PDB file of C-alpha atoms in Angstrom:
ATOM      1  CA  MET W   4     -10.914 -10.907  -0.176  1.00 80.00           C
ATOM      2  CA  ASN W   5     -14.541 -11.268  -1.143  1.00 91.00           C
ATOM      3  CA  LEU W   6     -15.585  -7.758  -2.191  1.00 96.00           C
ATOM      4  CA  LYS W   7     -19.035  -6.801  -3.457  1.00 96.00           C
ATOM      5  CA  VAL W   8     -17.936  -4.582  -6.332  1.00 96.00           C
ATOM      6  CA  PRO W   9     -19.657  -3.001  -8.113  1.00 97.00           C
ATOM      7  CA  SER W  10     -21.842  -2.162  -5.156  1.00 98.00           C
ATOM      8  CA  PRO W  11     -25.598  -2.073  -5.807  1.00 98.00           C
ATOM      9  CA  ILE W  12     -27.680   1.036  -6.398  1.00 98.00           C
ATOM     10  CA  GLU W  13     -31.048   0.837  -4.643  1.00 98.00           C
ATOM     11  CA  THR W  14     -34.191   2.958  -4.812  1.00 98.00           C
ATOM     12  CA  LEU W  15     -35.168   4.839  -1.660  1.00 98.00           C
ATOM     13  CA  SER W  16     -38.587   5.973  -0.568  1.00 96.00           C
ATOM     14  CA  ASP W  17     -39.611   9.343  -1.991  1.00 96.00           C
ATOM     15  CA  GLN W  18     -40.541  10.497   1.517  1.00 96.00           C
ATOM     16  CA  TRP W  19     -37.032  11.764   2.258  1.00 98.00           C
ATOM     17  CA  LEU W  20     -36.654  14.445  -0.430  1.00 97.00           C
ATOM     18  CA  ASN W  21     -40.250  14.415  -1.662  1.00 96.00           C
ATOM     19  CA  LYS W  22     -39.049  12.868  -4.910  1.00 96.00           C
ATOM     20  CA  ALA W  23     -37.324   9.764  -6.242  1.00 95.00           C
ATOM     21  CA  MET W  24     -33.735   9.170  -5.157  1.00 98.00           C
ATOM     22  CA  TYR W  25     -31.218   6.336  -5.044  1.00 98.00           C
ATOM     23  CA  ILE W  26     -28.531   5.103  -2.686  1.00 98.00           C
ATOM     24  CA  LYS W  27     -25.177   3.655  -3.761  1.00 98.00           C
ATOM     25  CA  ARG W  28     -24.581   0.859  -1.243  1.00 98.00           C
ATOM     26  CA  ASP W  29     -20.823   1.131  -0.836  1.00 98.00           C
ATOM     27  CA  ASP W  30     -21.455   0.055   2.759  1.00 96.00           C
ATOM     28  CA  LEU W  31     -22.034  -3.444   1.328  1.00 97.00           C
ATOM     29  CA  ILE W  32     -18.615  -3.740  -0.340  1.00 97.00           C
ATOM     30  CA  HIS W  33     -17.295  -5.612   2.694  1.00 96.00           C
ATOM     31  CA  PRO W  34     -18.256  -5.870   6.401  1.00 92.00           C
ATOM     32  CA  ILE W  35     -14.949  -4.271   7.473  1.00 94.00           C
ATOM     33  CA  ILE W  36     -13.369  -2.503   4.456  1.00 95.00           C
ATOM     34  CA  SER W  37     -16.611  -0.909   3.285  1.00 91.00           C
ATOM     35  CA  GLY W  38     -17.500   2.349   1.616  1.00 91.00           C
ATOM     36  CA  ASN W  39     -15.011   5.021   0.732  1.00 94.00           C
ATOM     37  CA  LYS W  40     -12.349   3.278   2.840  1.00 95.00           C
ATOM     38  CA  TRP W  41     -11.920   0.652   0.122  1.00 96.00           C
ATOM     39  CA  ARG W  42     -12.297   3.208  -2.665  1.00 97.00           C
ATOM     40  CA  LYS W  43      -9.483   5.353  -1.252  1.00 96.00           C
ATOM     41  CA  ILE W  44      -6.955   2.626  -0.433  1.00 96.00           C
ATOM     42  CA  LYS W  45      -7.282   0.504  -3.585  1.00 97.00           C
ATOM     43  CA  GLY W  46      -4.959   2.706  -5.664  1.00 97.00           C
ATOM     44  CA  HIS W  47      -2.436   2.899  -2.826  1.00 96.00           C
ATOM     45  CA  LEU W  48      -2.342  -0.903  -2.621  1.00 97.00           C
ATOM     46  CA  ILE W  49      -1.709  -1.154  -6.362  1.00 96.00           C
ATOM     47  CA  HIS W  50       1.100   1.409  -6.064  1.00 94.00           C
ATOM     48  CA  PHE W  51       2.586  -0.525  -3.128  1.00 95.00           C
ATOM     49  CA  LYS W  52       2.656  -3.788  -5.087  1.00 94.00           C
ATOM     50  CA  VAL W  53       3.950  -2.292  -8.346  1.00 94.00           C
ATOM     51  CA  HIS W  54       6.904  -0.593  -6.635  1.00 91.00           C
ATOM     52  CA  ASP W  55       7.716  -3.589  -4.458  1.00 89.00           C
ATOM     53  CA  TYR W  56       7.770  -1.750  -1.123  1.00 93.00           C
ATOM     54  CA  LYS W  57       8.452  -3.822   1.998  1.00 94.00           C
ATOM     55  CA  LYS W  58       6.182  -2.144   4.544  1.00 95.00           C
ATOM     56  CA  LEU W  59       3.119   0.083   4.475  1.00 95.00           C
ATOM     57  CA  LEU W  60       2.546   2.886   7.017  1.00 94.00           C
ATOM     58  CA  SER W  61      -0.325   5.247   7.684  1.00 95.00           C
ATOM     59  CA  VAL W  62      -1.602   7.597  10.365  1.00 93.00           C
ATOM     60  CA  GLY W  63      -4.908   8.325  12.097  1.00 93.00           C
ATOM     61  CA  SER W  64      -6.842   8.608  15.329  1.00 91.00           C
ATOM     62  CA  ALA W  65      -7.706   5.842  17.777  1.00 92.00           C
ATOM     63  CA  HIS W  66     -11.110   5.501  16.092  1.00 91.00           C
ATOM     64  CA  SER W  67      -9.937   5.820  12.478  1.00 93.00           C
ATOM     65  CA  ASN W  68     -12.063   3.958   9.925  1.00 94.00           C
ATOM     66  CA  HIS W  69      -9.169   4.359   7.487  1.00 95.00           C
ATOM     67  CA  LEU W  70      -6.629   2.600   9.732  1.00 97.00           C
ATOM     68  CA  HIS W  71      -9.197  -0.044  10.655  1.00 96.00           C
ATOM     69  CA  ALA W  72      -9.868  -0.966   7.031  1.00 97.00           C
ATOM     70  CA  LEU W  73      -6.211  -0.740   6.030  1.00 97.00           C
ATOM     71  CA  SER W  74      -5.101  -2.983   8.874  1.00 98.00           C
ATOM     72  CA  TYR W  75      -7.576  -5.670   7.883  1.00 98.00           C
ATOM     73  CA  VAL W  76      -6.587  -5.495   4.208  1.00 97.00           C
ATOM     74  CA  CYS W  77      -2.907  -5.808   5.101  1.00 98.00           C
ATOM     75  CA  LYS W  78      -3.657  -8.840   7.266  1.00 98.00           C
ATOM     76  CA  GLU W  79      -5.557 -10.481   4.404  1.00 97.00           C
ATOM     77  CA  LEU W  80      -2.849  -9.680   1.836  1.00 96.00           C
ATOM     78  CA  ASN W  81       0.104 -10.426   4.147  1.00 97.00           C
ATOM     79  CA  ILE W  82       1.447  -6.880   3.883  1.00 97.00           C
ATOM     80  CA  PRO W  83       3.553  -5.669   6.848  1.00 97.00           C
ATOM     81  CA  PHE W  84       1.709  -2.638   8.228  1.00 97.00           C
ATOM     82  CA  LYS W  85       2.527  -0.014  10.850  1.00 95.00           C
ATOM     83  CA  ALA W  86      -0.175   2.301  12.210  1.00 96.00           C
ATOM     84  CA  LEU W  87       0.836   5.682  13.628  1.00 93.00           C
ATOM     85  CA  ILE W  88      -1.939   6.580  16.086  1.00 93.00           C
ATOM     86  CA  TYR W  89      -2.160   9.996  17.694  1.00 90.00           C
ATOM     87  CA  GLY W  90      -3.462  10.310  21.220  1.00 80.00           C
ATOM     88  CA  SER W  91      -2.777   8.686  24.613  1.00 72.00           C
ATOM     89  CA  TYR W  92      -4.287   5.238  24.231  1.00 70.00           C
ATOM     90  CA  GLU W  93      -1.473   2.943  25.345  1.00 64.00           C
ATOM     91  CA  SER W  94      -3.403   1.904  28.478  1.00 63.00           C
ATOM     92  CA  ASN W  95      -6.924   2.775  27.288  1.00 68.00           C
ATOM     93  CA  LYS W  96      -7.377   0.942  24.027  1.00 78.00           C
ATOM     94  CA  SER W  97     -10.245   1.764  21.676  1.00 90.00           C
ATOM     95  CA  HIS W  98     -12.217  -0.922  19.847  1.00 93.00           C
ATOM     96  CA  MET W  99     -10.277  -0.048  16.708  1.00 94.00           C
ATOM     97  CA  ILE W 100      -6.887  -0.445  18.405  1.00 95.00           C
ATOM     98  CA  SER W 101      -7.951  -3.796  19.846  1.00 94.00           C
ATOM     99  CA  ASP W 102      -8.786  -4.982  16.324  1.00 96.00           C
ATOM    100  CA  LEU W 103      -5.410  -3.793  15.038  1.00 97.00           C
ATOM    101  CA  HIS W 104      -3.644  -5.806  17.738  1.00 95.00           C
ATOM    102  CA  GLN W 105      -5.706  -8.843  16.772  1.00 96.00           C
ATOM    103  CA  TRP W 106      -4.668  -8.396  13.137  1.00 97.00           C
ATOM    104  CA  GLN W 107      -0.952  -8.200  14.082  1.00 96.00           C
ATOM    105  CA  THR W 108      -0.551  -4.549  13.083  1.00 98.00           C
ATOM    106  CA  GLU W 109       2.539  -2.787  14.430  1.00 96.00           C
ATOM    107  CA  ILE W 110       1.422   0.299  16.377  1.00 95.00           C
ATOM    108  CA  GLU W 111       3.285   3.471  17.339  1.00 92.00           C
ATOM    109  CA  PHE W 112       1.587   6.198  19.386  1.00 90.00           C
ATOM    110  CA  ILE W 113       2.444   9.753  18.369  1.00 88.00           C
ATOM    111  CA  ASN W 114       1.407  13.303  19.281  1.00 84.00           C
ATOM    112  CA  ARG W 115      -1.310  14.967  17.220  1.00 77.00           C
ATOM    113  CA  ASN W 116       1.118  17.690  16.074  1.00 75.00           C
ATOM    114  CA  GLN W 117       3.410  15.038  14.586  1.00 72.00           C
ATOM    115  CA  VAL W 118       0.890  14.143  11.868  1.00 69.00           C
ATOM    116  CA  THR W 119       2.007  16.961   9.572  1.00 66.00           C
ATOM    117  CA  ASP W 120       5.642  16.022  10.144  1.00 62.00           C
ATOM    118  CA  PHE W 121       4.968  12.467   8.988  1.00 62.00           C
ATOM    119  CA  ASN W 122       2.998  13.636   5.941  1.00 61.00           C
ATOM    120  CA  TYR W 123       5.968  15.633   4.683  1.00 53.00           C
ATOM    121  CA  SER W 124       8.922  13.636   5.983  1.00 58.00           C
ATOM    122  CA  GLU W 125      11.197  11.979   3.468  1.00 54.00           C
ATOM    123  CA  ASN W 126      12.610   9.776   6.231  1.00 57.00           C
ATOM    124  CA  ILE W 127       9.345   7.841   6.355  1.00 64.00           C
ATOM    125  CA  PHE W 128      10.359   6.217   3.058  1.00 63.00           C
ATOM    126  CA  LEU W 129      13.634   4.852   4.403  1.00 67.00           C
ATOM    127  CA  ASP W 130      13.986   1.062   4.370  1.00 80.00           C
ATOM    128  CA  ASN W 131      11.621   0.867   1.397  1.00 89.00           C
ATOM    129  CA  ASN W 132       8.463   1.889   3.269  1.00 92.00           C
ATOM    130  CA  TYR W 133       5.351   3.331   1.632  1.00 93.00           C
ATOM    131  CA  PHE W 134       3.376   5.949   3.573  1.00 92.00           C
ATOM    132  CA  ILE W 135      -0.341   6.725   3.070  1.00 93.00           C
ATOM    133  CA  PRO W 136      -1.386  10.117   4.530  1.00 91.00           C
ATOM    134  CA  GLU W 137      -4.291  10.336   6.968  1.00 90.00           C
ATOM    135  CA  GLY W 138      -7.638   9.408   5.430  1.00 91.00           C
ATOM    136  CA  GLY W 139      -5.992   7.878   2.349  1.00 93.00           C
ATOM    137  CA  LYS W 140      -5.146  11.207   0.736  1.00 91.00           C
ATOM    138  CA  GLY W 141      -3.055  11.407  -2.408  1.00 90.00           C
ATOM    139  CA  GLU W 142      -3.342  10.906  -6.151  1.00 92.00           C
ATOM    140  CA  CYS W 143      -3.521   7.127  -5.764  1.00 94.00           C
ATOM    141  CA  SER W 144      -6.867   7.458  -3.955  1.00 95.00           C
ATOM    142  CA  GLU W 145      -8.521   8.548  -7.195  1.00 96.00           C
ATOM    143  CA  VAL W 146      -8.184   5.053  -8.695  1.00 97.00           C
ATOM    144  CA  GLY W 147     -10.993   3.687  -6.547  1.00 97.00           C
ATOM    145  CA  LEU W 148     -13.078   6.850  -6.772  1.00 97.00           C
ATOM    146  CA  LYS W 149     -12.932   6.708 -10.562  1.00 97.00           C
ATOM    147  CA  GLU W 150     -14.125   3.123 -10.311  1.00 97.00           C
ATOM    148  CA  LEU W 151     -17.028   4.300  -8.144  1.00 98.00           C
ATOM    149  CA  LEU W 152     -18.081   6.818 -10.792  1.00 98.00           C
ATOM    150  CA  ASN W 153     -17.804   4.185 -13.520  1.00 98.00           C
ATOM    151  CA  GLU W 154     -20.400   2.143 -11.617  1.00 98.00           C
ATOM    152  CA  LEU W 155     -23.001   4.916 -11.934  1.00 98.00           C
ATOM    153  CA  PRO W 156     -25.464   5.024 -14.845  1.00 97.00           C
ATOM    154  CA  SER W 157     -23.581   5.845 -18.069  1.00 94.00           C
ATOM    155  CA  ASN W 158     -25.419   9.126 -18.643  1.00 95.00           C
ATOM    156  CA  PHE W 159     -25.309  10.348 -15.040  1.00 98.00           C
ATOM    157  CA  ASP W 160     -22.586  13.005 -15.382  1.00 98.00           C
ATOM    158  CA  GLN W 161     -24.979  15.802 -16.311  1.00 98.00           C
ATOM    159  CA  PRO W 162     -25.620  19.180 -14.613  1.00 98.00           C
ATOM    160  CA  ASN W 163     -29.223  18.199 -13.856  1.00 98.00           C
ATOM    161  CA  ASN W 164     -28.083  15.279 -11.641  1.00 98.00           C
ATOM    162  CA  ALA W 165     -26.637  15.275  -8.123  1.00 98.00           C
ATOM    163  CA  ILE W 166     -24.473  13.129  -5.863  1.00 98.00           C
ATOM    164  CA  ILE W 167     -24.637  13.366  -2.077  1.00 98.00           C
ATOM    165  CA  ILE W 168     -21.604  12.143  -0.118  1.00 98.00           C
ATOM    166  CA  PRO W 169     -20.231  12.923   3.372  1.00 96.00           C
ATOM    167  CA  CYS W 170     -16.801  14.455   3.953  1.00 96.00           C
ATOM    168  CA  GLY W 171     -14.113  13.533   6.476  1.00 92.00           C
ATOM    169  CA  SER W 172     -10.635  14.273   5.183  1.00 91.00           C
ATOM    170  CA  GLY W 173     -11.951  15.640   1.869  1.00 94.00           C
ATOM    171  CA  THR W 174     -10.209  12.910  -0.137  1.00 94.00           C
ATOM    172  CA  SER W 175     -13.399  11.457  -1.627  1.00 96.00           C
ATOM    173  CA  LEU W 176     -14.797  14.873  -2.504  1.00 96.00           C
ATOM    174  CA  ARG W 177     -11.637  15.971  -4.284  1.00 96.00           C
ATOM    175  CA  GLY W 178     -11.370  12.691  -6.158  1.00 96.00           C
ATOM    176  CA  ILE W 179     -14.983  12.785  -7.326  1.00 97.00           C
ATOM    177  CA  LEU W 180     -14.642  16.403  -8.444  1.00 97.00           C
ATOM    178  CA  ASN W 181     -11.441  15.583 -10.344  1.00 96.00           C
ATOM    179  CA  GLN W 182     -12.945  12.539 -12.027  1.00 97.00           C
ATOM    180  CA  SER W 183     -16.261  14.089 -13.131  1.00 98.00           C
ATOM    181  CA  LEU W 184     -17.376  17.008 -15.283  1.00 98.00           C
ATOM    182  CA  ALA W 185     -20.919  18.180 -14.750  1.00 98.00           C
ATOM    183  CA  PHE W 186     -23.086  16.724 -11.960  1.00 98.00           C
ATOM    184  CA  ARG W 187     -23.557  18.657  -8.739  1.00 98.00           C
ATOM    185  CA  ILE W 188     -22.242  17.431  -5.381  1.00 98.00           C
ATOM    186  CA  PHE W 189     -23.814  18.012  -1.962  1.00 98.00           C
ATOM    187  CA  SER W 190     -21.854  17.335   1.215  1.00 97.00           C
ATOM    188  CA  PHE W 191     -21.406  18.008   4.916  1.00 96.00           C
ATOM    189  CA  SER W 192     -18.503  17.340   7.272  1.00 95.00           C
ATOM    190  CA  PRO W 193     -18.793  16.817  11.036  1.00 93.00           C
ATOM    191  CA  VAL W 194     -15.116  17.884  11.121  1.00 91.00           C
ATOM    192  CA  LYS W 195     -15.550  21.623  11.608  1.00 85.00           C
ATOM    193  CA  SER W 196     -12.246  22.501   9.957  1.00 85.00           C
ATOM    194  CA  MET W 197     -13.404  20.763   6.760  1.00 88.00           C
ATOM    195  CA  CYS W 198     -16.758  22.509   6.405  1.00 80.00           C
ATOM    196  CA  ASN W 199     -16.456  24.785   3.369  1.00 81.00           C
ATOM    197  CA  ALA W 200     -12.727  23.941   3.159  1.00 89.00           C
ATOM    198  CA  ILE W 201     -13.120  22.823  -0.457  1.00 94.00           C
ATOM    199  CA  VAL W 202     -14.472  25.462  -2.820  1.00 96.00           C
ATOM    200  CA  HIS W 203     -15.761  24.406  -6.225  1.00 97.00           C
ATOM    201  CA  PRO W 204     -18.618  25.660  -8.433  1.00 97.00           C
ATOM    202  CA  ARG W 205     -20.202  22.197  -8.498  1.00 98.00           C
ATOM    203  CA  LEU W 206     -19.924  21.597  -4.741  1.00 98.00           C
ATOM    204  CA  HIS W 207     -22.560  22.749  -2.251  1.00 97.00           C
ATOM    205  CA  TRP W 208     -22.080  22.447   1.523  1.00 96.00           C
ATOM    206  CA  LEU W 209     -25.200  21.842   3.613  1.00 95.00           C
ATOM    207  CA  ASN W 210     -25.420  23.888   6.798  1.00 87.00           C
ATOM    208  CA  ASP W 211     -25.749  22.137  10.171  1.00 85.00           C
ATOM    209  CA  ARG W 212     -27.947  24.460  12.200  1.00 78.00           C
ATOM    210  CA  ALA W 213     -27.664  22.212  15.267  1.00 74.00           C
ATOM    211  CA  GLN W 214     -23.872  22.759  15.373  1.00 78.00           C
ATOM    212  CA  MET W 215     -23.361  19.353  16.972  1.00 87.00           C
ATOM    213  CA  LYS W 216     -19.794  18.481  17.961  1.00 90.00           C
ATOM    214  CA  PHE W 217     -17.881  15.774  16.116  1.00 90.00           C
ATOM    215  CA  GLY W 218     -19.236  12.389  17.169  1.00 91.00           C
ATOM    216  CA  GLY W 219     -22.059  14.088  19.062  1.00 93.00           C
ATOM    217  CA  CYS W 220     -25.513  12.745  19.825  1.00 94.00           C
ATOM    218  CA  ASN W 221     -29.027  14.067  20.347  1.00 93.00           C
ATOM    219  CA  ASN W 222     -32.498  12.530  20.400  1.00 94.00           C
ATOM    220  CA  SER W 223     -33.344  13.894  16.967  1.00 95.00           C
ATOM    221  CA  LEU W 224     -30.410  12.092  15.343  1.00 96.00           C
ATOM    222  CA  ILE W 225     -31.138   8.778  17.112  1.00 96.00           C
ATOM    223  CA  GLU W 226     -34.783   8.917  16.061  1.00 96.00           C
ATOM    224  CA  PHE W 227     -33.815   9.742  12.493  1.00 97.00           C
ATOM    225  CA  ILE W 228     -31.394   6.789  12.261  1.00 97.00           C
ATOM    226  CA  PHE W 229     -34.001   4.476  13.776  1.00 97.00           C
ATOM    227  CA  ASN W 230     -36.780   5.660  11.443  1.00 97.00           C
ATOM    228  CA  PHE W 231     -34.506   5.410   8.405  1.00 98.00           C
ATOM    229  CA  TYR W 232     -33.662   1.826   9.308  1.00 97.00           C
ATOM    230  CA  GLU W 233     -37.321   0.958   9.901  1.00 96.00           C
ATOM    231  CA  LYS W 234     -38.216   2.277   6.443  1.00 97.00           C
ATOM    232  CA  GLU W 235     -35.181   1.262   4.346  1.00 97.00           C
ATOM    233  CA  LYS W 236     -33.518  -1.533   6.385  1.00 96.00           C
ATOM    234  CA  ILE W 237     -30.214   0.359   6.080  1.00 97.00           C
ATOM    235  CA  LEU W 238     -28.274   1.293   9.216  1.00 97.00           C
ATOM    236  CA  LEU W 239     -26.481   4.605   8.687  1.00 97.00           C
ATOM    237  CA  ASP W 240     -23.327   5.239  10.701  1.00 96.00           C
ATOM    238  CA  PRO W 241     -23.755   7.798  13.534  1.00 96.00           C
ATOM    239  CA  ILE W 242     -20.885  10.140  12.596  1.00 95.00           C
ATOM    240  CA  TYR W 243     -21.073  10.905   8.878  1.00 96.00           C
ATOM    241  CA  ASN W 244     -23.913   9.423   6.833  1.00 97.00           C
ATOM    242  CA  SER W 245     -26.744   9.826   9.339  1.00 97.00           C
ATOM    243  CA  ARG W 246     -25.979  13.501   9.928  1.00 96.00           C
ATOM    244  CA  LEU W 247     -25.673  14.276   6.227  1.00 97.00           C
ATOM    245  CA  PHE W 248     -28.843  12.423   5.301  1.00 98.00           C
ATOM    246  CA  GLN W 249     -30.764  14.179   8.067  1.00 97.00           C
ATOM    247  CA  LEU W 250     -29.524  17.527   6.721  1.00 97.00           C
ATOM    248  CA  CYS W 251     -30.670  16.536   3.223  1.00 97.00           C
ATOM    249  CA  VAL W 252     -34.167  15.901   4.560  1.00 97.00           C
ATOM    250  CA  GLU W 253     -34.159  19.239   6.393  1.00 96.00           C
ATOM    251  CA  ASN W 254     -33.062  20.957   3.155  1.00 96.00           C
ATOM    252  CA  ALA W 255     -35.186  18.948   0.711  1.00 97.00           C
ATOM    253  CA  SER W 256     -36.003  22.058  -1.321  1.00 96.00           C
ATOM    254  CA  GLU W 257     -32.337  22.185  -2.432  1.00 96.00           C
ATOM    255  CA  PHE W 258     -32.928  19.060  -4.548  1.00 98.00           C
ATOM    256  CA  LYS W 259     -36.280  19.826  -6.187  1.00 96.00           C
ATOM    257  CA  ASP W 260     -34.845  20.700  -9.623  1.00 97.00           C
ATOM    258  CA  PHE W 261     -32.589  17.651 -10.082  1.00 98.00           C
ATOM    259  CA  ASP W 262     -33.576  14.725 -12.293  1.00 98.00           C
ATOM    260  CA  GLN W 263     -31.495  11.974 -10.655  1.00 98.00           C
ATOM    261  CA  ILE W 264     -30.107  12.036  -7.112  1.00 98.00           C
ATOM    262  CA  ILE W 265     -27.719   9.384  -5.791  1.00 98.00           C
ATOM    263  CA  TYR W 266     -26.653   9.231  -2.170  1.00 98.00           C
ATOM    264  CA  VAL W 267     -23.300   7.439  -1.711  1.00 98.00           C
ATOM    265  CA  ASN W 268     -23.304   5.506   1.571  1.00 98.00           C
ATOM    266  CA  SER W 269     -19.638   5.684   2.610  1.00 96.00           C
ATOM    267  CA  GLY W 270     -19.864   2.965   5.275  1.00 94.00           C
ATOM    268  CA  GLY W 271     -18.329   3.474   8.717  1.00 92.00           C
ATOM    269  CA  ALA W 272     -20.341   0.929  10.718  1.00 90.00           C
ATOM    270  CA  GLN W 273     -17.466   0.383  13.177  1.00 89.00           C
ATOM    271  CA  ASP W 274     -18.173   3.901  14.508  1.00 93.00           C
ATOM    272  CA  TRP W 275     -21.141   2.441  16.374  1.00 94.00           C
ATOM    273  CA  ARG W 276     -18.979   0.600  18.920  1.00 94.00           C
ATOM    274  CA  PRO W 277     -17.450   3.649  20.672  1.00 92.00           C
ATOM    275  CA  TYR W 278     -20.711   5.514  20.090  1.00 95.00           C
ATOM    276  CA  PHE W 279     -22.647   3.014  22.228  1.00 95.00           C
ATOM    277  CA  ASP W 280     -19.978   3.362  24.916  1.00 92.00           C
ATOM    278  CA  ARG W 281     -20.367   7.148  25.018  1.00 93.00           C
ATOM    279  CA  TYR W 282     -24.131   7.477  24.580  1.00 95.00           C
ATOM    280  CA  PRO W 283     -26.432   5.090  26.459  1.00 91.00           C
ATOM    281  CA  SER W 284     -29.358   6.891  24.806  1.00 89.00           C
ATOM    282  CA  ALA W 285     -28.422   5.167  21.541  1.00 93.00           C
ATOM    283  CA  ILE W 286     -29.057   1.725  23.025  1.00 89.00           C
ATOM    284  CA  LYS W 287     -32.288   1.260  21.029  1.00 90.00           C
ATOM    285  CA  LEU W 288     -30.048   0.854  17.963  1.00 93.00           C
ATOM    286  CA  LYS W 289     -27.718  -1.711  19.554  1.00 92.00           C
ATOM    287  CA  SER W 290     -29.832  -4.725  18.597  1.00 91.00           C
ATOM    288  CA  ILE W 291     -29.964  -3.480  14.999  1.00 93.00           C
ATOM    289  CA  PHE W 292     -26.185  -3.044  14.876  1.00 93.00           C
ATOM    290  CA  ASP W 293     -25.606  -6.521  16.370  1.00 89.00           C
ATOM    291  CA  LYS W 294     -27.507  -8.240  13.564  1.00 81.00           C
ATOM    292  CA  TYR W 295     -26.546  -5.866  10.734  1.00 74.00           C
TER     293      TYR W 295
END
């Protein structure tokens, strides 16, 4: 696989936070296995190879970026992979599921309440299988996140610096906290159950006053994504990065005392495909996505 690692760090316009800031372009690691998806699965893949497992399994939704990236990696590395997908999508396939079929991934549809059972079931390891929990959770995920931190400036881990990164399962946040000592972290999760779920003295959750539902859309968000692309030529995904960056702009005063600020773009471009299906109002961004 041709991976762009280390990913570049670029300077952003000072218009967003009224001061200099940078963006870690993890979205450029790979067109499909970009961002924190690669960071979280790298250690699991090493563990899989070292212990000579026969098959890899993982679980997620019908739109899971984690399963999407993992399926592609397994195709490229010739690793037998089974995806456990919760929800009723046997006859109504998502874009992600269609890709998994194309990449010869074995698929089993399960109920949402079975996810916890799989995460804690010893039977999943029968026949020499290796199971990755939803979102890439687990100690192995910290291998790639440590690598991410090693790609930052050597003197960055100071209390007067800040990282901004979105949260889905919380795996990236926990890994970054565990692998660093001093810098502050700002985050937001569109998954309501995750907001404020992790408590740490160096972690600050930004408040979403709009209270938009997961995967939601409004004119303000579409205009923000469009304007950000026009200025920076970076297309933020509609679920995680765009909402967090918009909140950062709305709360710019939170960052006034920091010396260096790095936003980590966690990728997620495949989220645009179902988003365009659900929200015709986002069509002005379709031509950008098609050429991105």
